[in-house]
JSON list of C-alpha atoms in Angstrom, two decimals:
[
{"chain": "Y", "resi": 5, "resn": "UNK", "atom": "CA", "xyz": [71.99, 76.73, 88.02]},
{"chain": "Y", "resi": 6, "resn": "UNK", "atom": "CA", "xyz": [73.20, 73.79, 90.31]},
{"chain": "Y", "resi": 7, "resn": "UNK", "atom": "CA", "xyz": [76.88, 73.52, 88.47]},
{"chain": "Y", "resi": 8, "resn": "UNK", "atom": "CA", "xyz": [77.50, 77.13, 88.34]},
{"chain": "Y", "resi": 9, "resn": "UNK", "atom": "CA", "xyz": [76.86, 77.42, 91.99]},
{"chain": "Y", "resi": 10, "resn": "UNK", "atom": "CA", "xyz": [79.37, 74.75, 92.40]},
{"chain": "Y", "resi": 11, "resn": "UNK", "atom": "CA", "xyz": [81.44, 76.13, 89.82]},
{"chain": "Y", "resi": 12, "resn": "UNK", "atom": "CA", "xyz": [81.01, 79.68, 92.01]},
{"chain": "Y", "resi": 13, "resn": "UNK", "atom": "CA", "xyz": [82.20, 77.58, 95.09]},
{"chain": "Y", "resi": 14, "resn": "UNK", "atom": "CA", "xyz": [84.84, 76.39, 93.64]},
{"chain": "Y", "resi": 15, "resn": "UNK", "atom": "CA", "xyz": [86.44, 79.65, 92.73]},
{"chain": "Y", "resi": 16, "resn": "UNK", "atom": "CA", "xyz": [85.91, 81.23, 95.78]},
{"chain": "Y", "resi": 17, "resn": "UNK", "atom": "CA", "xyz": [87.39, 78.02, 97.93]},
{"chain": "Y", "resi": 18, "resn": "UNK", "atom": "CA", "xyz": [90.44, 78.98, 94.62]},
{"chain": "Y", "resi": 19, "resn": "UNK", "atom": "CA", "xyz": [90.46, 82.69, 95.65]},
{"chain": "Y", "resi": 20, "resn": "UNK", "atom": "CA", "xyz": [90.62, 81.64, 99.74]},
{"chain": "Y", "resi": 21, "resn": "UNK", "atom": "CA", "xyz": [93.28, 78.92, 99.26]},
{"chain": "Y", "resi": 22, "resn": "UNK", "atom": "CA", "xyz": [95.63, 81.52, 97.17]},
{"chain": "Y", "resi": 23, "resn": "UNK", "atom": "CA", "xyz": [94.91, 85.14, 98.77]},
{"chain": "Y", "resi": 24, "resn": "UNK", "atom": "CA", "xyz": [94.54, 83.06, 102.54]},
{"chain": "Y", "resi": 25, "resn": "UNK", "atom": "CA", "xyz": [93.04, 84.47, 105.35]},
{"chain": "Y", "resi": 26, "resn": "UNK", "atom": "CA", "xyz": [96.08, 84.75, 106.94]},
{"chain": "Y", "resi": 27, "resn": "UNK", "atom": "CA", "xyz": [97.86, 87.94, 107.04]},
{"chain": "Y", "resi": 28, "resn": "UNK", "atom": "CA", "xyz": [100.93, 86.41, 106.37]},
{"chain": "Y", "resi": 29, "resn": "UNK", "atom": "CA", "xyz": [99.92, 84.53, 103.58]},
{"chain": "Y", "resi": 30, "resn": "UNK", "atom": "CA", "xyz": [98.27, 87.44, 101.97]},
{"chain": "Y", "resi": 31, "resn": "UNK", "atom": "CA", "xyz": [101.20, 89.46, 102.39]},
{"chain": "Y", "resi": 32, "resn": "UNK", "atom": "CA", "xyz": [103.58, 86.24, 100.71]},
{"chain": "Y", "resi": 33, "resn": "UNK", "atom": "CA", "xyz": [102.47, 87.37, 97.18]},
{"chain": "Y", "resi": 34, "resn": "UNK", "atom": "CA", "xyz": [103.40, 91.08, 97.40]},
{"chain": "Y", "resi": 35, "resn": "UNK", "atom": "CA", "xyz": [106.72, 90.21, 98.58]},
{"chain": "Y", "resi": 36, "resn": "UNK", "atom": "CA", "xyz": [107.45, 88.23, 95.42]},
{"chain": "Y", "resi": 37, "resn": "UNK", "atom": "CA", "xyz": [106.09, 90.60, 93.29]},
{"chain": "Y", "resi": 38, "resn": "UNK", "atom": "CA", "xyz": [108.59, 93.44, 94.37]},
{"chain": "Y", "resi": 39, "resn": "UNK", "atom": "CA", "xyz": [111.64, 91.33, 94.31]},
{"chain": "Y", "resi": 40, "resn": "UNK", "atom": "CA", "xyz": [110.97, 90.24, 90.52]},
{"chain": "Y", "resi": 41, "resn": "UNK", "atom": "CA", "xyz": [110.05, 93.94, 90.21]},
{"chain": "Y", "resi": 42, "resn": "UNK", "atom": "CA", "xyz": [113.48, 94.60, 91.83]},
{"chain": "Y", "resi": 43, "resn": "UNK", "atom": "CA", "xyz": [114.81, 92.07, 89.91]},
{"chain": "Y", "resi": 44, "resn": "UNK", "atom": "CA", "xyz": [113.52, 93.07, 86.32]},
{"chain": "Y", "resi": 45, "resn": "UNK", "atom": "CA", "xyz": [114.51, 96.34, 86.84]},
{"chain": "Y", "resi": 46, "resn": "UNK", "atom": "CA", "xyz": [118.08, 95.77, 87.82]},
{"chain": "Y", "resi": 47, "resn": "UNK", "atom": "CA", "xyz": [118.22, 93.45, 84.98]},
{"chain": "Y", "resi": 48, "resn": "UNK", "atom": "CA", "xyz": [117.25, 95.97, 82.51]},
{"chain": "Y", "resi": 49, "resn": "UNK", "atom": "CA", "xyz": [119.40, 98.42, 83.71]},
{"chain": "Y", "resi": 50, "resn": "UNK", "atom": "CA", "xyz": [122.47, 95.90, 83.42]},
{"chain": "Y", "resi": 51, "resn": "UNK", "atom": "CA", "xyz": [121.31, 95.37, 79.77]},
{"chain": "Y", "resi": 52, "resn": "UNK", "atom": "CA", "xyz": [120.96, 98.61, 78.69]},
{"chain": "Y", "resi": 53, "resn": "UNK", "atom": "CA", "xyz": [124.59, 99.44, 80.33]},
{"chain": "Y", "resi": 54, "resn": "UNK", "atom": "CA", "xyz": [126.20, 96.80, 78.18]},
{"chain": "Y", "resi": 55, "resn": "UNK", "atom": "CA", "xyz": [124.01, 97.99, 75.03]},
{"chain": "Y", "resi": 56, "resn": "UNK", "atom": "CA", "xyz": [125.58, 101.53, 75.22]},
{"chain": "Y", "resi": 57, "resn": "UNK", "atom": "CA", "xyz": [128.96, 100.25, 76.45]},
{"chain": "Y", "resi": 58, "resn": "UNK", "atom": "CA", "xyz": [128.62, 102.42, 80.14]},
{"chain": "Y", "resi": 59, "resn": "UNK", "atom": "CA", "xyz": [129.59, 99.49, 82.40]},
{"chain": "Y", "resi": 60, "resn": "UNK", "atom": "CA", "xyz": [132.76, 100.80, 84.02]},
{"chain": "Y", "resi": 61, "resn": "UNK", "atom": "CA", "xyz": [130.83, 104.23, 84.97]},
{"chain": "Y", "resi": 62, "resn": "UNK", "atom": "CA", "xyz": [128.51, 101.90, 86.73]},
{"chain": "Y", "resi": 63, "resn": "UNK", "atom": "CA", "xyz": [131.02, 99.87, 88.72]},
{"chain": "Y", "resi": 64, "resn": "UNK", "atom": "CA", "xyz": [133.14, 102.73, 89.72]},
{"chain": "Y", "resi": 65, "resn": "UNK", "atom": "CA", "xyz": [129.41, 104.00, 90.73]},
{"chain": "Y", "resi": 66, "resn": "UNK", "atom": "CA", "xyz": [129.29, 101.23, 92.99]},
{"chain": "Y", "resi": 67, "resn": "UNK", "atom": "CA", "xyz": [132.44, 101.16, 94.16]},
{"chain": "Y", "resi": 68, "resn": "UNK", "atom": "CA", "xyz": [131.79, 104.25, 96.02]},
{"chain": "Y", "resi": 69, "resn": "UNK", "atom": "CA", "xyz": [129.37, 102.68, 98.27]}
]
C-alpha cells in the first residue's frame, strides 16, 4: 500500500508539473494543439490539391486576398 501511495504521489506531482497551476502554463498546451491542428489541416488540404491536380484554382484563390 506504501509504494502505490508513492507511486499515486508521483503522478499527481507528473500531472502538476505538466498541466501547472499557472494559468499560463495551462493554457501553453492548447495553444500547440491548435497550431498542429492548423497545421495538419492545411497540410492535408495542400495534399489533396496536388492529388487531384487543383493547385492553380487555389493560388489564384489566394491571390485575391
Amino acid at each position: 500500500m506504501k509504494l502505490f501511495n508513492k507511486h499515486n504521489q508521483e503522478n499527481q506531482n507528473r500531472w502538476q508539473y505538466h498541466h501547472g497551476v499557472d494559468a499560463e502554463l495551462a493554457f501553453k498546451p492548447h495553444i500547440s494543439g491548435w497550431l498542429s491542428a492548423v497545421l495538419f489541416i492545411v497540410i492535408l488540404l495542400i495534399t489533396l490539391e496536388i492529388s487531384t491536380g487543383t493547385m492553380s484554382q487555389l493560388i489564384e484563390f489566394i491571390h485575391l486576398f
